[in-house]
Coordinates of C-alpha atoms in Angstrom, one line a residue:
M860 CA 59.0 3.0 40.5
S861 CA 61.0 6.1 41.8
I862 CA 60.0 8.1 38.8
K863 CA 56.3 7.4 39.4
I864 CA 56.6 8.4 43.0
D865 CA 58.3 11.6 42.1
R866 CA 55.6 12.4 39.6
V867 CA 52.9 11.7 42.2
N868 CA 54.6 13.9 44.7
Y869 CA 54.9 16.7 42.2
N870 CA 51.2 16.4 41.5
R871 CA 50.4 16.5 45.2
E872 CA 52.7 19.5 45.7
K873 CA 51.1 21.3 42.8
R874 CA 47.6 20.6 44.0
V875 CA 48.5 21.9 47.5
L876 CA 50.0 25.2 46.1
I877 CA 47.1 25.8 43.6
N878 CA 44.5 25.5 46.4
L879 CA 46.6 27.6 48.8
I880 CA 46.2 30.3 46.1
L881 CA 42.5 29.8 45.6
S882 CA 40.9 28.9 49.0
T883 CA 41.0 31.0 52.1
E884 CA 39.7 28.1 54.2
F885 CA 42.5 25.9 52.9
C886 CA 45.0 28.6 53.6
D887 CA 43.8 29.1 57.2
K888 CA 44.3 25.4 58.0
V889 CA 47.3 24.5 55.9
L890 CA 49.5 27.6 55.6
P891 CA 50.8 27.5 59.2
A892 CA 52.1 24.0 58.6
A893 CA 53.6 24.6 55.1
K894 CA 57.5 24.7 55.1
D895 CA 59.7 25.3 52.1
E896 CA 61.5 21.9 52.8
Y897 CA 58.3 20.0 52.4
F898 CA 58.3 20.8 48.6
E899 CA 60.6 19.5 45.9
L900 CA 59.2 21.9 43.3
K901 CA 61.8 24.6 42.8
Y902 CA 59.3 27.5 42.6
A903 CA 57.3 26.4 45.7
S904 CA 59.2 28.6 48.2
T905 CA 58.6 31.6 46.1
L906 CA 54.9 30.9 45.8
I907 CA 54.5 30.1 49.5
D908 CA 56.2 33.4 50.4
W909 CA 53.8 35.3 48.3
I910 CA 50.8 33.5 49.5
K911 CA 51.8 34.0 53.2
A912 CA 52.5 37.7 52.6
Y913 CA 49.1 38.2 51.1
H914 CA 47.3 36.1 53.7
D915 CA 49.0 37.8 56.6
S916 CA 48.1 41.2 55.1
Y917 CA 44.5 40.6 54.1
G918 CA 43.4 37.4 55.9
V919 CA 42.3 35.7 52.7
A920 CA 43.9 33.6 49.9
P921 CA 45.4 35.7 47.1
K922 CA 43.3 34.1 44.2
G923 CA 43.7 36.3 41.1
H924 CA 45.9 38.8 43.0
I925 CA 48.8 36.3 42.7
N926 CA 49.1 37.6 39.1
E927 CA 49.8 41.1 40.4
M928 CA 52.5 39.7 42.7
F929 CA 54.0 37.9 39.8
E930 CA 54.0 41.1 37.7
E931 CA 55.6 43.1 40.6
H932 CA 58.3 40.5 41.7
G933 CA 58.6 38.2 38.7
H934 CA 61.6 40.1 37.1
L935 CA 63.7 39.2 40.2
L936 CA 63.3 35.5 39.6
D937 CA 65.7 33.1 37.8
R938 CA 64.5 32.4 34.4
D939 CA 63.4 28.7 35.0
I940 CA 61.5 29.7 38.2
H941 CA 59.8 32.6 36.2
E942 CA 58.7 30.2 33.5
Q943 CA 57.4 27.5 36.0
I944 CA 55.3 30.0 38.0
G945 CA 54.1 31.5 34.8
S946 CA 52.9 28.0 33.8
I947 CA 51.1 27.6 37.1
L948 CA 49.3 30.9 36.7
Q949 CA 48.3 30.0 33.2
H950 CA 46.8 26.7 34.6
L951 CA 45.0 28.9 37.2
S952 CA 43.5 30.9 34.4
D953 CA 42.4 27.8 32.6
I954 CA 40.6 26.5 35.8
S955 CA 39.2 29.8 36.9
D956 CA 35.6 28.6 36.5
T957 CA 36.1 25.9 38.9
D958 CA 35.3 26.5 42.6
V959 CA 37.4 24.8 45.3
H960 CA 35.4 22.0 47.0
N961 CA 36.0 19.2 49.5
I962 CA 38.4 21.1 51.7
P963 CA 38.6 18.2 54.3
Y964 CA 40.0 15.9 51.5
L965 CA 42.5 18.6 50.4
I966 CA 43.7 19.0 54.1
D967 CA 44.3 15.2 54.1
I968 CA 46.4 15.5 51.0
A969 CA 48.5 18.3 52.4
N970 CA 48.8 16.5 55.8
D971 CA 50.0 13.3 54.2
L972 CA 52.5 15.2 52.0
F973 CA 53.9 17.2 54.8
K974 CA 54.1 14.3 57.2
E975 CA 56.0 12.1 54.6
K976 CA 58.5 14.9 53.9
H977 CA 58.9 15.6 57.7
I978 CA 59.7 11.9 58.3
S979 CA 62.0 11.6 55.3
L980 CA 64.0 14.7 56.4
Q981 CA 64.0 13.5 60.0
N982 CA 65.4 10.1 59.0
A983 CA 68.0 11.7 56.9
A984 CA 69.2 13.9 59.7
V985 CA 69.2 11.0 62.2
D986 CA 71.4 8.9 59.7
N987 CA 73.8 11.8 59.3
Y988 CA 74.1 12.4 63.1
L989 CA 74.6 8.6 63.7
R990 CA 77.4 8.5 61.0
N991 CA 79.2 11.3 62.9
G992 CA 78.6 9.7 66.3
E993 CA 76.4 12.5 67.5
I994 CA 73.9 10.4 69.5
S995 CA 72.3 13.2 71.5
K996 CA 71.5 15.2 68.3
A997 CA 70.1 12.0 66.7
E998 CA 67.8 11.5 69.7
K999 CA 66.7 15.2 69.6
A1000 CA 65.9 14.8 65.9
L1001 CA 63.9 11.7 66.6
A1002 CA 61.9 13.6 69.3
N1003 CA 60.8 16.3 66.7
H1004 CA 57.4 14.8 66.0
Y1005 CA 55.2 16.0 63.2
K1006 CA 52.0 17.7 64.3
D1007 CA 49.0 16.8 62.1
I1008 CA 47.2 19.7 60.6
E1009 CA 43.9 20.6 62.4
G1010 CA 41.0 19.1 60.6
S1011 CA 42.9 16.2 59.0
S1012 CA 41.5 12.7 59.4
R1013 CA 44.9 11.3 60.6
N1014 CA 44.6 12.5 64.1
F1015 CA 44.2 10.4 67.2
I1016 CA 41.4 12.1 69.1
A1017 CA 41.2 12.1 72.8
F1018 CA 37.8 11.7 74.3
N1019 CA 38.3 14.8 76.4
D1020 CA 39.3 17.0 73.5
D1021 CA 36.9 19.9 74.1
G1022 CA 37.5 21.6 70.8
F1023 CA 36.8 18.4 68.9
M1024 CA 33.7 17.7 70.9
R1025 CA 32.3 21.1 70.3
S1026 CA 32.7 20.4 66.6
V1027 CA 31.0 17.1 67.0
I1028 CA 28.0 18.6 68.8
R1029 CA 27.7 21.3 66.1
N1030 CA 27.6 18.7 63.5
M1031 CA 25.0 16.8 65.5
I1032 CA 22.8 19.9 65.4
R1033 CA 23.6 20.6 61.7
Q1034 CA 22.6 17.0 60.8
Q1035 CA 19.1 17.7 62.2
D1036 CA 18.5 20.7 60.0
P1037 CA 17.7 19.8 56.4
D1038 CA 18.6 23.3 55.2
D1039 CA 22.2 22.7 56.6
A1040 CA 22.6 19.2 55.2
F1041 CA 25.6 18.3 53.0
F1042 CA 23.3 16.9 50.4
M1043 CA 19.5 16.0 50.2
F1044 CA 17.3 14.6 47.5
S1045 CA 14.6 17.1 46.4
G1046 CA 11.1 17.2 47.6
K1047 CA 9.4 14.8 50.0
L1048 CA 11.7 12.1 48.9
G1049 CA 14.6 14.1 50.5
E1050 CA 12.6 14.3 53.7
F1051 CA 11.9 10.5 53.5
I1052 CA 15.5 9.5 52.9
G1053 CA 16.9 12.2 55.2
P1054 CA 20.1 14.3 55.1
I1055 CA 23.2 12.7 53.4
D1056 CA 26.7 13.3 54.7
R1057 CA 30.1 13.6 53.1
G1058 CA 31.8 10.1 52.7
W1059 CA 28.6 8.0 52.7
F1060 CA 28.2 5.1 50.2
I1061 CA 24.7 5.0 48.8
A1062 CA 23.2 2.6 46.2
Y1063 CA 19.9 2.2 44.4
L1064 CA 18.7 -1.4 44.4
A1065 CA 16.2 -2.4 41.7
P1066 CA 15.2 -5.2 39.2
A1067 CA 16.3 -4.8 35.6
K1068 CA 14.8 -1.8 33.6
R1069 CA 13.4 0.0 36.7
G1070 CA 15.3 3.3 36.1
K1071 CA 18.5 2.9 38.1
T1072 CA 20.4 5.1 35.6
T1073 CA 17.5 7.6 35.5
Y1074 CA 17.5 8.0 39.3
M1075 CA 21.3 8.3 39.5
L1076 CA 21.1 11.1 36.8
D1077 CA 18.4 12.7 38.9
A1078 CA 20.6 12.5 42.0
A1079 CA 23.4 14.2 39.9
I1080 CA 21.1 17.0 38.9
D1081 CA 19.9 17.5 42.5
S1082 CA 23.6 17.6 43.5
I1083 CA 24.7 20.3 41.1
R1084 CA 21.6 22.3 41.9
Q1085 CA 23.0 22.3 45.5
R1086 CA 26.3 23.4 44.0
K1087 CA 28.2 20.2 44.8
N1088 CA 31.0 19.2 42.5
T1089 CA 29.6 16.1 40.8
L1090 CA 31.2 13.5 38.7
I1091 CA 29.3 10.9 36.7
V1092 CA 31.3 7.8 35.8
S1093 CA 29.2 6.0 33.2
L1094 CA 30.0 2.3 32.6
E1095 CA 27.0 1.8 30.2
M1096 CA 26.2 4.9 28.2
T1097 CA 28.5 7.2 26.3
E1098 CA 28.8 10.8 27.3
E1099 CA 26.6 11.8 24.4
Q1100 CA 23.9 9.3 25.4
L1101 CA 23.9 10.4 29.0
M1102 CA 23.9 14.1 28.2
Q1103 CA 20.9 13.7 25.9
R1104 CA 19.1 12.3 28.9
Y1105 CA 20.5 15.2 31.0
A1106 CA 19.1 17.8 28.5
L1107 CA 15.7 16.1 28.5
A1108 CA 15.7 16.0 32.3
I1109 CA 16.5 19.7 32.9
T1110 CA 14.0 20.9 30.1
G1111 CA 11.2 18.4 30.2
V1112 CA 10.7 18.7 26.4
K1113 CA 12.1 17.3 23.2
P1114 CA 13.7 19.6 20.6
E1115 CA 12.3 19.9 17.0
V1116 CA 9.1 17.9 17.7
E1117 CA 5.8 19.2 16.5
E1118 CA 3.3 20.1 19.2
Y1119 CA 1.8 17.2 21.0
T1120 CA 0.0 16.1 24.1
T1121 CA 1.3 13.7 26.8
M1122 CA -0.3 12.2 29.9
V1123 CA 1.5 13.3 33.1
P1124 CA 0.7 12.1 36.7
I1125 CA -0.3 14.5 39.4
M1126 CA -0.8 13.7 43.1
D1127 CA -4.2 12.4 44.4
C1128 CA -5.4 10.4 47.4
E1129 CA -6.4 6.7 47.3
Y1130 CA -9.3 7.5 49.6
N1131 CA -10.5 10.1 47.1
Q1132 CA -10.4 7.8 44.2
S1133 CA -12.1 4.9 46.0
G1134 CA -14.8 7.0 47.4
E1135 CA -14.0 6.0 51.0
C1136 CA -13.2 9.4 52.2
T1137 CA -15.9 10.9 54.5
K1138 CA -14.2 14.1 55.4
S1139 CA -16.0 17.4 54.6
E1140 CA -12.8 18.7 53.0
C1141 CA -12.9 16.1 50.2
V1142 CA -13.4 17.8 46.9
S1143 CA -14.9 14.8 45.0
E1144 CA -18.4 13.5 45.3
D1145 CA -17.7 10.7 42.8
R1146 CA -15.3 7.8 42.7
L1147 CA -12.8 6.5 40.2
L1148 CA -12.8 2.9 41.3
H1149 CA -15.5 0.8 39.8
E1150 CA -15.5 -3.0 40.3
G1151 CA -11.8 -3.1 41.0
K1152 CA -10.9 -1.0 38.0
L1153 CA -9.9 2.6 38.0
D1154 CA -11.2 5.1 35.4
T1155 CA -8.8 7.0 33.2
Y1156 CA -8.9 10.6 32.1
D1157 CA -10.9 9.5 28.9
D1158 CA -13.5 7.9 31.2
N1159 CA -13.7 10.8 33.6
P1160 CA -12.1 14.1 32.3
E1161 CA -13.8 16.2 35.0
W1162 CA -12.2 14.3 37.9
E1163 CA -10.8 16.5 40.7
V1164 CA -7.9 15.3 42.7
C1165 CA -7.9 15.9 46.4
T1166 CA -4.8 16.8 48.4
E1167 CA -6.5 18.4 51.4
C1168 CA -5.0 15.9 53.9
R1169 CA -1.6 15.7 52.3
G1170 CA 1.2 15.5 54.9
T1171 CA -1.0 13.6 57.4
K1172 CA -1.7 9.9 58.1
D1173 CA -5.1 10.3 56.4
F1174 CA -3.5 10.9 52.9
I1175 CA -2.6 7.8 50.9
P1176 CA -0.6 9.0 47.9
T1177 CA -1.5 7.8 44.4
S1178 CA -1.6 9.4 40.9
W1179 CA -4.1 10.8 38.4
K1180 CA -2.9 11.3 34.8
I1181 CA -3.9 14.5 33.0
P1182 CA -3.0 15.7 29.4
I1183 CA -0.2 18.3 29.1
K1184 CA 0.5 20.0 25.9
K1185 CA 4.1 20.1 24.8
N1186 CA 4.8 23.0 22.5
Y1187 CA 7.2 22.9 19.6
I1188 CA 10.6 24.2 20.5
S1189 CA 13.3 24.9 17.9
E1190 CA 16.9 23.8 18.1
G1191 CA 18.0 27.4 18.8
R1192 CA 15.5 27.9 21.7
Y1193 CA 16.3 24.5 23.1
I1194 CA 20.1 25.3 23.2
K1195 CA 19.3 28.5 25.0
K1196 CA 17.1 26.7 27.5
V1197 CA 19.9 24.2 28.3
H1198 CA 22.4 27.0 28.4
R1199 CA 20.4 29.0 31.0
F1200 CA 20.5 26.0 33.3
N1201 CA 24.2 25.3 32.7
K1202 CA 25.0 29.0 33.2
F1203 CA 24.2 28.6 36.9
F1204 CA 24.9 25.0 37.5
G1205 CA 26.9 23.4 34.7
K1206 CA 30.3 24.1 36.1
Y1207 CA 29.5 21.8 39.0
G1208 CA 29.2 18.7 36.8
R1209 CA 31.5 16.4 34.9
V1210 CA 30.9 13.1 33.0
V1211 CA 33.2 10.4 31.7
H1212 CA 32.4 7.1 29.9
M1213 CA 34.5 4.1 30.8
P1214 CA 33.3 0.8 29.0
S1215 CA 31.9 -1.8 31.4
K1216 CA 34.0 -4.7 32.6
T1217 CA 37.2 -3.0 31.4
V1218 CA 38.0 -0.8 34.3
T1219 CA 38.8 -1.5 37.9
V1220 CA 38.2 0.6 41.0
A1221 CA 41.9 1.5 40.7
D1222 CA 41.4 2.7 37.2
I1223 CA 38.5 5.0 38.2
R1224 CA 40.6 6.4 41.1
S1225 CA 43.4 7.1 38.6
E1226 CA 41.0 9.0 36.3
V1227 CA 39.6 11.1 39.2
D1228 CA 43.2 12.0 40.2
Y1229 CA 43.8 13.1 36.6
L1230 CA 40.7 15.2 36.7
E1231 CA 41.9 16.9 39.9
N1232 CA 45.4 17.5 38.5
T1233 CA 44.2 18.9 35.2
Q1234 CA 41.1 20.9 36.2
N1235 CA 41.3 21.2 40.0
F1236 CA 37.9 19.7 39.9
I1237 CA 37.6 17.9 43.3
P1238 CA 34.3 16.0 43.5
D1239 CA 32.0 16.2 46.5
I1240 CA 29.8 13.4 45.0
I1241 CA 30.7 10.7 42.6
I1242 CA 28.0 8.7 40.8
I1243 CA 29.0 5.4 39.3
D1244 CA 26.5 3.8 36.8
Y1245 CA 26.9 1.2 38.1
A1246 CA 29.2 -0.7 40.5
D1247 CA 28.4 -4.2 39.4
L1248 CA 29.9 -3.4 35.9
I1249 CA 33.3 -2.6 37.4
K1250 CA 36.0 -5.1 36.5
P1251 CA 37.3 -7.0 39.5
D1252 CA 40.9 -6.8 40.5
S1253 CA 40.9 -10.3 41.9
I1254 CA 40.1 -13.8 40.6
G1255 CA 37.8 -16.2 42.2
E1256 CA 34.0 -16.6 42.9
K1257 CA 31.9 -13.7 41.6
R1258 CA 30.5 -12.9 45.0
H1259 CA 34.0 -12.5 46.4
Q1260 CA 34.9 -10.3 43.5
L1261 CA 31.8 -8.1 44.0
D1262 CA 32.6 -7.9 47.7
D1263 CA 36.1 -6.6 46.9
I1264 CA 34.6 -4.0 44.5
W1265 CA 32.0 -2.6 46.9
E1266 CA 34.5 -2.6 49.8
G1267 CA 37.0 -0.8 47.5
L1268 CA 34.4 1.9 46.7
R1269 CA 33.4 2.3 50.3
S1270 CA 37.0 2.8 51.6
W1271 CA 37.8 5.1 48.7
G1272 CA 34.8 7.3 49.5
Q1273 CA 35.8 7.5 53.1
E1274 CA 39.4 8.3 52.1
R1275 CA 38.5 11.0 49.8
R1276 CA 35.6 12.4 52.0
V1277 CA 33.4 12.0 48.9
T1278 CA 29.8 10.7 48.8
I1279 CA 29.5 7.8 46.3
I1280 CA 26.2 6.9 44.7
S1281 CA 25.8 3.8 42.6
A1282 CA 23.4 0.9 41.9
S1283 CA 22.9 -2.8 41.9
Q1284 CA 20.5 -5.1 40.3
T1285 CA 18.2 -7.3 42.5
N1286 CA 17.1 -10.8 42.0
R1287 CA 14.1 -11.9 39.8
I1288 CA 11.6 -12.4 42.7
S1289 CA 11.8 -8.6 43.3
A1290 CA 10.3 -7.8 40.0
D1291 CA 6.7 -7.6 41.1
V1292 CA 6.8 -6.4 44.7
D1293 CA 5.6 -3.1 46.4
Y1294 CA 8.8 -2.6 48.3
L1295 CA 12.3 -4.1 48.4
R1296 CA 13.8 -6.1 51.2
D1297 CA 17.3 -7.1 51.9
I1298 CA 16.5 -10.7 50.7
H1299 CA 16.1 -9.3 47.2
V1300 CA 19.8 -8.4 46.8
A1301 CA 21.4 -10.3 44.0
E1302 CA 24.7 -12.2 43.9
D1303 CA 26.1 -11.2 47.3
Y1304 CA 24.2 -10.0 50.3
S1305 CA 27.4 -8.5 51.8
K1306 CA 26.9 -5.5 49.5
I1307 CA 24.3 -4.3 52.0
A1308 CA 26.9 -4.3 54.8
K1309 CA 29.1 -1.8 52.8
L1310 CA 26.3 0.8 52.4
D1311 CA 25.2 3.7 54.5
I1312 CA 21.9 3.8 52.6
A1313 CA 20.3 1.3 50.3
I1314 CA 17.4 2.7 48.3
G1315 CA 14.9 0.4 46.8
L1316 CA 13.1 1.2 43.5
C1317 CA 9.9 -0.8 43.0
Q1318 CA 7.4 -0.6 40.2
T1319 CA 4.8 -3.1 39.2
D1320 CA 3.2 -2.9 35.7
K1321 CA 0.2 -1.2 37.2
M1322 CA 2.3 1.4 38.9
K1323 CA 4.2 1.9 35.7
E1324 CA 1.0 2.8 33.8
M1325 CA 0.1 5.2 36.6
G1326 CA 3.5 6.9 36.6
I1327 CA 4.4 5.8 40.1
M1328 CA 7.6 4.6 41.6
N1329 CA 7.7 3.2 45.2
I1330 CA 11.0 4.1 46.9
N1331 CA 11.9 2.6 50.2
K1332 CA 14.8 2.4 52.6
V1333 CA 16.2 -1.2 52.4
V1334 CA 19.1 -0.1 54.8
H1335 CA 20.0 3.1 56.6
R1336 CA 23.1 3.0 58.8
H1337 CA 22.4 6.3 60.5
K1338 CA 18.6 6.6 60.8
E1339 CA 15.8 4.4 62.0
Y1340 CA 14.0 2.7 59.1
I1341 CA 11.2 0.2 58.3
Q1342 CA 11.5 -1.5 55.0
S1343 CA 7.8 -1.5 54.3
H1344 CA 7.5 2.3 54.5
V1345 CA 7.6 3.7 51.1
C1346 CA 7.7 7.1 49.4
T1347 CA 5.5 7.5 46.3
V1348 CA 7.3 9.3 43.5
L1349 CA 5.5 10.5 40.4
Q1350 CA 7.4 10.3 37.1
D1351 CA 7.1 10.9 33.4
I1352 CA 10.0 8.8 32.1
S1353 CA 9.2 9.5 28.5
H1354 CA 10.5 13.0 29.2
Q1355 CA 13.2 11.9 31.8
Q1356 CA 11.2 13.4 34.6
S1357 CA 11.8 10.8 37.3
H1358 CA 10.7 13.0 40.2
L1359 CA 7.7 15.2 39.4
D1360 CA 6.3 15.0 42.9
S1361 CA 6.7 12.8 46.0
E1362 CA 4.9 12.0 49.2
F1363 CA 4.9 9.3 51.8
V1364 CA 2.4 8.1 54.3
M1365 CA 2.9 9.6 57.7
K1366 CA 3.1 6.7 60.1

C-alpha cells in the first residue's frame, strides 16, 4: 500500500511541476504556496527555483524557456538530478501540443498535495518536540495552520467575504451571457437548453435506437469547436467505429462513393404547410397538407418554405425535405478534409474504448488519471457512452447499483470540476411520445435527482421520416423549465448530421 501511495504522490508532484512550467494562471495561484519541503521528488526544488525566478522576472510561466534555463544551469547539477530534469523536459516536448485546461481542478490537486505534506511535516515536528519534552514548541507547531490556496474548493467561505462575493456576482453576470458561457450546444438548441457550467452532470434520455450516441458525439464536436478538452469514453463502440462516425459528422459526406442524391430536411412552418397562415409575409399560396397527408418533394417540387416569422410565437417549426447532390470525393481529398478540421480542433479531443459491463466508475477514473499523467490532457468535458453500461461496484438490486453508479459520476464530476455528459435508456411507453417526462425514466427514477440537466430525445416514426428530433428539458436544476416545451432539431442521420438546424416555439 505504501508503494502505491508514494507513486500517486510522485504523479501529483510531477503534475503540479509540469503545469507550473506551462500555465501562467496556475503559477499565479500556486507558486506563492509552493515550498521545497512539499515535494519528495529530488529535482523539485531546482525546478521550483527556476520557475520562481522566471515568473518573478517576467510575470508569466516559463513554458519553453525552461529548456534555456536547463542549458544554462544544468551543468551545475548532480548527474541524477540532471537526468531527471532532462526526462521531464522531454515529456514536456512530447505534450507540447496540449494546452493546459481546467485550472480550478489543478489548483485543487496542488492544494491537497501541499496540505497533506504540511500536516505530515507538522505532525513529525510535534512528535519530535514531545519526545524532547519541548511542550511550548509543540504547541507553536500545532498553531501553524495551512492556508488554502486561493481558488481551491477546500475553503470554508464566510458570507461576508467581499472578494469571494465579487467573484460570485461576476459569475452571475457571466452566466447570463451566452458568449461567455463555459459550454453551450450549437444553434437554437443551445439557446433552448441554456449555458452549461463546469462540474455539471448532464444526460440524454431516450428510448432504444433514438440516437443517444449520435447526440453525445455531436456534443463532443461542439465541445472541441469551443476548444474544450474533451474525452469520449465509449462503452459500446470501438475507437475506430466511433471515429468513422466522427469523420462523417465533420464532413457530411462519405468517401469513395459515386455521386448520388439524398433528401435533406430544411426548416419550414406548420402554418405554411397547412395553409392556415393569413399573414401577408407568407411566401406560399398553396398548401402541402391534403386530407391529413403531407405532400412530398416528388408531389410538389416547386414548394417554397416560409421562415418569415421565425423566432416569434407565430412560427411553428417543421421540416421540408429537398434533394441535395453529394459529389464523389476521393480518399485523398477526404483525408485532407478531415485533416483541415483536426488541424484546428483535433488536439482538444481524445477517445478510449472500454468494453461495457467490464469497467467500474473507479476504473474510468483510473484511466483518466493515466491520461493526465502521460499526456497532461486534463478534460473539461467527459462524455460517457453510456452510464447504464458501467459495471457496478456493489452487489444488490439493479436500481441500487444504478444509483451508486450515477451518484459516483456526479461526485466525480464535482471533484474534478469537469462536466460529464452521458445517456440513459427510457422505458417502452416513451417510444411514441412527442416529449419525454420524468415518468419515462427506466429502472430507477433517482437518476433524475443526480442530474443538473436531463435532455429528452423524442422521435415518432413520422418525425423520423421528416428528419425531425424533438428535444426537451426533462429536468434542469438551474433554470426554469416546462417539460412540454420542445426544440425541433433537423437531422440527416444517414450522414451523421444530427443537428442541421434547430428552432423552438417562443412561448
